[in-house]
Amino acid sequence: MIQPLLQPQKASKAPGEQRKVFSVSEMALTIRRQLEREIGQIWITGEISNFMQPASGHWYFTLKDANAQLKCAIFKNRNRSARFTPEDGQQVLIRAKLSLYEPRGDLQLIGEYIEPAGEGALQIAFNRLKEKLNAKGLFEQVHKKPIPQVPEKIGIVTSASGAAIRDVLTVLKRRMPQIPVVIYPSLVQGDSAAQNMIKQIEQANQDNTCDVLLVTRGGGSLEDMWCFNDEALAETIFASELPVVSAVGHEVDISISDMVADLRAPTPSAAAELLVPDQSEYRQKLNQFKRRLVNETEHKLEVAQALLDRLIAQIVHPKEKLVESRAELRELIQNLLVAFRETVSERSTDLIDLQYRLKSFDPQFELEQRQDELVVSQGNLVKSFQDLLKGKQQQMALSMQQLNDFSPLATLKRGYTITEDESGKTLTSVKQAKKAKELTTKFIDGSLNSTVN
């Protein structure tokens, strides 16, 4: 309600009583201020008549219906955002404030926003651009680039001083503070905002230091966010080599940028949550993987230890093998001594026999001949003994060498290793190793387990 401007004067009690007297200008100013303060901003609908647009660029017209009319003015700085030019007889919806034009004392509306009655001009323009870009395929899912699960660096195109950047940075710091952020400051409202954002998106692609780009701003009126319905901006987002996430306004606000982007987020904060995972969840999963790995490792070690115990039980200790070899060597030496004694005994018997036969022949010649034969026989006997002894020695050395060659310790001392599969079978080729899952390689001073990949 508009409060009374003047209180009614009471009847004068004396001829000289003081009166409050207004000039016309003061009265007009008081009325204008009262109107603007009490009524404020309103929405009003009516029919355009007497539309004029002088060289100043301002719009002047009468807004009327069947029973009344009001003068209306929309100044240049406001009407430039309108998406149409009013015509006489057109029904419109205006957001304005009621005021008083003091020079003529006319009651008038000062318009701030205008659109055709029914479906607004901005909505008409939005639908037309949406149909155009849809026909060109800019909204098709096949063109959407994947968003990295954990980006290495995030680029943000938005106002450097707006609430949106503060919300985004707060969420990023809470969820994954170690991911660096590059801010490409841009206007996000007004006639030059779309071109400004285009420049920053192209700059981000040229820098190529980020692997995802967020285009965002906070909530506002449809006119405030209209720059995100710019055709050139939509084509720039579509052509971006970097995947683009769009988060404009609130959840109910849908822009052309949202539809052409690779991913749309309902709010700037929601975009930040979609861009990076929560590090606390990662830590929880990591701890789960760690526990699982420890349990599986302990189980595999237990299985491997059991297998090792079985293999150790099957292995003959080299010391035992050496004891067996020494026993065989002693047996060979004993056999050699027995053979030597038998040979000596046989030759001694032959010598005695020859001596007896020699005595039976008296002639000196025969004696001398027999003596020569005896010398030869003795020489042959010695040579045979020496040859036999040498052969036995060589045989014994060969046996000892073979015994040493067959010793596992000798093989390991020469730098060789013995490789067995999980069943304890000794491997002799790469093909056998490829079929095995786990290998045990034995050295002179220990063993090494390995897995075949």
PDB file of C-alpha atoms in Angstrom, residues 210-361:
ATOM      1  CA  CYS A 210      45.152 -30.059 -19.088  1.00  0.00           C
ATOM      2  CA  ASP A 211      43.333 -33.288 -19.878  1.00  0.00           C
ATOM      3  CA  VAL A 212      39.818 -31.981 -19.110  1.00  0.00           C
ATOM      4  CA  LEU A 213      38.163 -28.552 -19.248  1.00  0.00           C
ATOM      5  CA  LEU A 214      35.301 -27.257 -17.059  1.00  0.00           C
ATOM      6  CA  VAL A 215      33.125 -24.390 -18.344  1.00  0.00           C
ATOM      7  CA  THR A 216      30.949 -23.085 -15.512  1.00  0.00           C
ATOM      8  CA  ARG A 217      29.185 -20.275 -13.672  1.00  0.00           C
ATOM      9  CA  GLY A 218      26.718 -19.983 -10.800  1.00  0.00           C
ATOM     10  CA  GLY A 219      22.982 -19.407 -10.972  1.00  0.00           C
ATOM     11  CA  GLY A 220      21.210 -16.339 -12.272  1.00  0.00           C
ATOM     12  CA  SER A 221      18.385 -15.148 -14.477  1.00  0.00           C
ATOM     13  CA  LEU A 222      17.869 -16.430 -17.980  1.00  0.00           C
ATOM     14  CA  GLU A 223      19.251 -13.185 -19.386  1.00  0.00           C
ATOM     15  CA  ASP A 224      22.345 -13.430 -17.166  1.00  0.00           C
ATOM     16  CA  MET A 225      23.141 -16.927 -18.417  1.00  0.00           C
ATOM     17  CA  TRP A 226      22.161 -16.333 -22.044  1.00  0.00           C
ATOM     18  CA  CYS A 227      25.804 -16.182 -23.199  1.00  0.00           C
ATOM     19  CA  PHE A 228      25.948 -19.961 -22.701  1.00  0.00           C
ATOM     20  CA  ASN A 229      23.323 -20.295 -25.469  1.00  0.00           C
ATOM     21  CA  ASP A 230      25.644 -18.730 -28.057  1.00  0.00           C
ATOM     22  CA  GLU A 231      26.036 -20.689 -31.324  1.00  0.00           C
ATOM     23  CA  ALA A 232      29.736 -19.873 -31.766  1.00  0.00           C
ATOM     24  CA  LEU A 233      30.449 -20.966 -28.193  1.00  0.00           C
ATOM     25  CA  ALA A 234      28.611 -24.250 -28.787  1.00  0.00           C
ATOM     26  CA  GLU A 235      30.664 -24.953 -31.927  1.00  0.00           C
ATOM     27  CA  THR A 236      33.887 -24.137 -30.056  1.00  0.00           C
ATOM     28  CA  ILE A 237      33.009 -26.597 -27.279  1.00  0.00           C
ATOM     29  CA  PHE A 238      32.143 -29.241 -29.874  1.00  0.00           C
ATOM     30  CA  ALA A 239      35.458 -28.691 -31.710  1.00  0.00           C
ATOM     31  CA  SER A 240      37.558 -28.758 -28.527  1.00  0.00           C
ATOM     32  CA  GLU A 241      40.159 -31.516 -28.509  1.00  0.00           C
ATOM     33  CA  LEU A 242      40.053 -31.465 -24.721  1.00  0.00           C
ATOM     34  CA  PRO A 243      36.942 -33.096 -23.222  1.00  0.00           C
ATOM     35  CA  VAL A 244      34.603 -30.387 -21.890  1.00  0.00           C
ATOM     36  CA  VAL A 245      32.359 -30.549 -18.815  1.00  0.00           C
ATOM     37  CA  SER A 246      29.621 -27.884 -18.647  1.00  0.00           C
ATOM     38  CA  ALA A 247      28.009 -26.773 -15.378  1.00  0.00           C
ATOM     39  CA  VAL A 248      25.845 -23.685 -15.826  1.00  0.00           C
ATOM     40  CA  GLY A 249      23.556 -22.392 -13.077  1.00  0.00           C
ATOM     41  CA  HIS A 250      21.408 -24.733 -11.040  1.00  0.00           C
ATOM     42  CA  GLU A 251      20.052 -28.192 -11.774  1.00  0.00           C
ATOM     43  CA  VAL A 252      16.922 -26.835 -13.490  1.00  0.00           C
ATOM     44  CA  ASP A 253      18.958 -24.582 -15.818  1.00  0.00           C
ATOM     45  CA  ILE A 254      19.714 -26.210 -19.181  1.00  0.00           C
ATOM     46  CA  SER A 255      21.882 -24.379 -21.698  1.00  0.00           C
ATOM     47  CA  ILE A 256      23.098 -25.122 -25.203  1.00  0.00           C
ATOM     48  CA  SER A 257      26.606 -25.446 -23.748  1.00  0.00           C
ATOM     49  CA  ASP A 258      25.321 -28.203 -21.458  1.00  0.00           C
ATOM     50  CA  MET A 259      23.901 -30.148 -24.374  1.00  0.00           C
ATOM     51  CA  VAL A 260      26.933 -29.889 -26.653  1.00  0.00           C
ATOM     52  CA  ALA A 261      29.519 -30.569 -23.914  1.00  0.00           C
ATOM     53  CA  ASP A 262      30.943 -34.051 -23.407  1.00  0.00           C
ATOM     54  CA  LEU A 263      29.429 -34.129 -19.910  1.00  0.00           C
ATOM     55  CA  ARG A 264      26.814 -31.939 -18.202  1.00  0.00           C
ATOM     56  CA  ALA A 265      26.834 -31.359 -14.442  1.00  0.00           C
ATOM     57  CA  PRO A 266      23.808 -29.836 -12.652  1.00  0.00           C
ATOM     58  CA  THR A 267      25.902 -27.386 -10.583  1.00  0.00           C
ATOM     59  CA  PRO A 268      29.546 -26.247 -10.341  1.00  0.00           C
ATOM     60  CA  SER A 269      30.006 -28.239  -7.119  1.00  0.00           C
ATOM     61  CA  ALA A 270      28.524 -31.345  -8.742  1.00  0.00           C
ATOM     62  CA  ALA A 271      30.927 -30.878 -11.667  1.00  0.00           C
ATOM     63  CA  ALA A 272      33.881 -30.922  -9.282  1.00  0.00           C
ATOM     64  CA  GLU A 273      32.595 -34.149  -7.732  1.00  0.00           C
ATOM     65  CA  LEU A 274      32.214 -35.712 -11.184  1.00  0.00           C
ATOM     66  CA  LEU A 275      35.707 -34.633 -12.253  1.00  0.00           C
ATOM     67  CA  VAL A 276      37.715 -36.156  -9.409  1.00  0.00           C
ATOM     68  CA  PRO A 277      37.182 -39.190  -7.186  1.00  0.00           C
ATOM     69  CA  ASP A 278      37.132 -38.949  -3.422  1.00  0.00           C
ATOM     70  CA  GLN A 279      40.614 -39.752  -2.111  1.00  0.00           C
ATOM     71  CA  SER A 280      39.127 -41.231   1.080  1.00  0.00           C
ATOM     72  CA  GLU A 281      37.326 -43.848  -1.030  1.00  0.00           C
ATOM     73  CA  TYR A 282      40.594 -44.563  -2.855  1.00  0.00           C
ATOM     74  CA  ARG A 283      42.382 -45.004   0.465  1.00  0.00           C
ATOM     75  CA  GLN A 284      39.688 -47.409   1.629  1.00  0.00           C
ATOM     76  CA  LYS A 285      39.946 -49.451  -1.577  1.00  0.00           C
ATOM     77  CA  LEU A 286      43.735 -49.393  -1.353  1.00  0.00           C
ATOM     78  CA  ASN A 287      43.601 -50.749   2.199  1.00  0.00           C
ATOM     79  CA  GLN A 288      41.238 -53.483   1.043  1.00  0.00           C
ATOM     80  CA  PHE A 289      43.614 -54.418  -1.800  1.00  0.00           C
ATOM     81  CA  LYS A 290      46.531 -54.353   0.644  1.00  0.00           C
ATOM     82  CA  ARG A 291      44.802 -56.735   3.058  1.00  0.00           C
ATOM     83  CA  ARG A 292      43.820 -59.028   0.204  1.00  0.00           C
ATOM     84  CA  LEU A 293      47.374 -59.002  -1.174  1.00  0.00           C
ATOM     85  CA  VAL A 294      48.851 -59.792   2.247  1.00  0.00           C
ATOM     86  CA  ASN A 295      46.419 -62.685   2.741  1.00  0.00           C
ATOM     87  CA  GLU A 296      47.075 -64.119  -0.716  1.00  0.00           C
ATOM     88  CA  THR A 297      50.837 -63.710  -0.303  1.00  0.00           C
ATOM     89  CA  GLU A 298      50.814 -65.461   3.062  1.00  0.00           C
ATOM     90  CA  HIS A 299      48.747 -68.289   1.569  1.00  0.00           C
ATOM     91  CA  LYS A 300      51.117 -68.683  -1.374  1.00  0.00           C
ATOM     92  CA  LEU A 301      54.120 -68.653   0.968  1.00  0.00           C
ATOM     93  CA  GLU A 302      52.545 -71.402   3.062  1.00  0.00           C
ATOM     94  CA  VAL A 303      51.887 -73.501  -0.053  1.00  0.00           C
ATOM     95  CA  ALA A 304      55.420 -72.858  -1.323  1.00  0.00           C
ATOM     96  CA  GLN A 305      56.911 -73.782   2.081  1.00  0.00           C
ATOM     97  CA  ALA A 306      54.988 -77.039   2.111  1.00  0.00           C
ATOM     98  CA  LEU A 307      56.203 -77.821  -1.410  1.00  0.00           C
ATOM     99  CA  LEU A 308      59.759 -76.965  -0.413  1.00  0.00           C
ATOM    100  CA  ASP A 309      59.566 -79.269   2.588  1.00  0.00           C
ATOM    101  CA  ARG A 310      58.422 -82.132   0.347  1.00  0.00           C
ATOM    102  CA  LEU A 311      61.228 -81.455  -2.135  1.00  0.00           C
ATOM    103  CA  ILE A 312      63.837 -81.295   0.619  1.00  0.00           C
ATOM    104  CA  ALA A 313      62.649 -84.679   1.888  1.00  0.00           C
ATOM    105  CA  GLN A 314      63.189 -86.146  -1.592  1.00  0.00           C
ATOM    106  CA  ILE A 315      66.685 -84.735  -2.074  1.00  0.00           C
ATOM    107  CA  VAL A 316      69.719 -86.976  -1.181  1.00  0.00           C
ATOM    108  CA  HIS A 317      72.298 -84.922   0.642  1.00  0.00           C
ATOM    109  CA  PRO A 318      75.585 -84.584  -1.323  1.00  0.00           C
ATOM    110  CA  LYS A 319      77.500 -85.737   1.746  1.00  0.00           C
ATOM    111  CA  GLU A 320      75.658 -89.066   1.671  1.00  0.00           C
ATOM    112  CA  LYS A 321      76.389 -89.365  -2.034  1.00  0.00           C
ATOM    113  CA  LEU A 322      80.063 -88.706  -1.354  1.00  0.00           C
ATOM    114  CA  VAL A 323      80.148 -91.403   1.332  1.00  0.00           C
ATOM    115  CA  GLU A 324      78.692 -93.891  -1.170  1.00  0.00           C
ATOM    116  CA  SER A 325      81.263 -92.877  -3.777  1.00  0.00           C
ATOM    117  CA  ARG A 326      84.123 -93.286  -1.329  1.00  0.00           C
ATOM    118  CA  ALA A 327      82.897 -96.786  -0.439  1.00  0.00           C
ATOM    119  CA  GLU A 328      82.833 -97.708  -4.131  1.00  0.00           C
ATOM    120  CA  LEU A 329      86.351 -96.312  -4.514  1.00  0.00           C
ATOM    121  CA  ARG A 330      87.633 -98.358  -1.609  1.00  0.00           C
ATOM    122  CA  GLU A 331      86.072-101.471  -3.141  1.00  0.00           C
ATOM    123  CA  LEU A 332      87.772-100.767  -6.484  1.00  0.00           C
ATOM    124  CA  ILE A 333      91.166-100.296  -4.768  1.00  0.00           C
ATOM    125  CA  GLN A 334      90.686-103.558  -2.873  1.00  0.00           C
ATOM    126  CA  ASN A 335      89.845-105.392  -6.099  1.00  0.00           C
ATOM    127  CA  LEU A 336      92.932-103.903  -7.729  1.00  0.00           C
ATOM    128  CA  LEU A 337      95.189-105.109  -4.892  1.00  0.00           C
ATOM    129  CA  VAL A 338      93.686-108.584  -5.054  1.00  0.00           C
ATOM    130  CA  ALA A 339      94.284-108.727  -8.798  1.00  0.00           C
ATOM    131  CA  PHE A 340      97.869-107.544  -8.316  1.00  0.00           C
ATOM    132  CA  ARG A 341      98.586-110.159  -5.705  1.00  0.00           C
ATOM    133  CA  GLU A 342      97.118-112.912  -7.880  1.00  0.00           C
ATOM    134  CA  THR A 343      99.281-111.821 -10.808  1.00  0.00           C
ATOM    135  CA  VAL A 344     102.424-111.733  -8.702  1.00  0.00           C
ATOM    136  CA  SER A 345     101.577-115.130  -7.288  1.00  0.00           C
ATOM    137  CA  GLU A 346     101.064-116.585 -10.767  1.00  0.00           C
ATOM    138  CA  ARG A 347     104.364-115.160 -12.007  1.00  0.00           C
ATOM    139  CA  SER A 348     106.188-116.439  -8.937  1.00  0.00           C
ATOM    140  CA  THR A 349     104.827-119.915  -9.597  1.00  0.00           C
ATOM    141  CA  ASP A 350     105.999-119.761 -13.180  1.00  0.00           C
ATOM    142  CA  LEU A 351     109.419-118.659 -12.012  1.00  0.00           C
ATOM    143  CA  ILE A 352     109.754-121.554  -9.619  1.00  0.00           C
ATOM    144  CA  ASP A 353     108.675-123.979 -12.315  1.00  0.00           C
ATOM    145  CA  LEU A 354     111.292-122.622 -14.652  1.00  0.00           C
ATOM    146  CA  GLN A 355     113.951-122.968 -11.989  1.00  0.00           C
ATOM    147  CA  TYR A 356     113.099-126.616 -11.546  1.00  0.00           C
ATOM    148  CA  ARG A 357     113.182-127.223 -15.247  1.00  0.00           C
ATOM    149  CA  LEU A 358     116.503-125.425 -15.485  1.00  0.00           C
ATOM    150  CA  LYS A 359     118.080-127.749 -13.026  1.00  0.00           C
ATOM    151  CA  SER A 360     117.044-130.703 -15.168  1.00  0.00           C
ATOM    152  CA  PHE A 361     119.219-129.499 -18.061  1.00  0.00           C
TER     153      PHE A 361
END
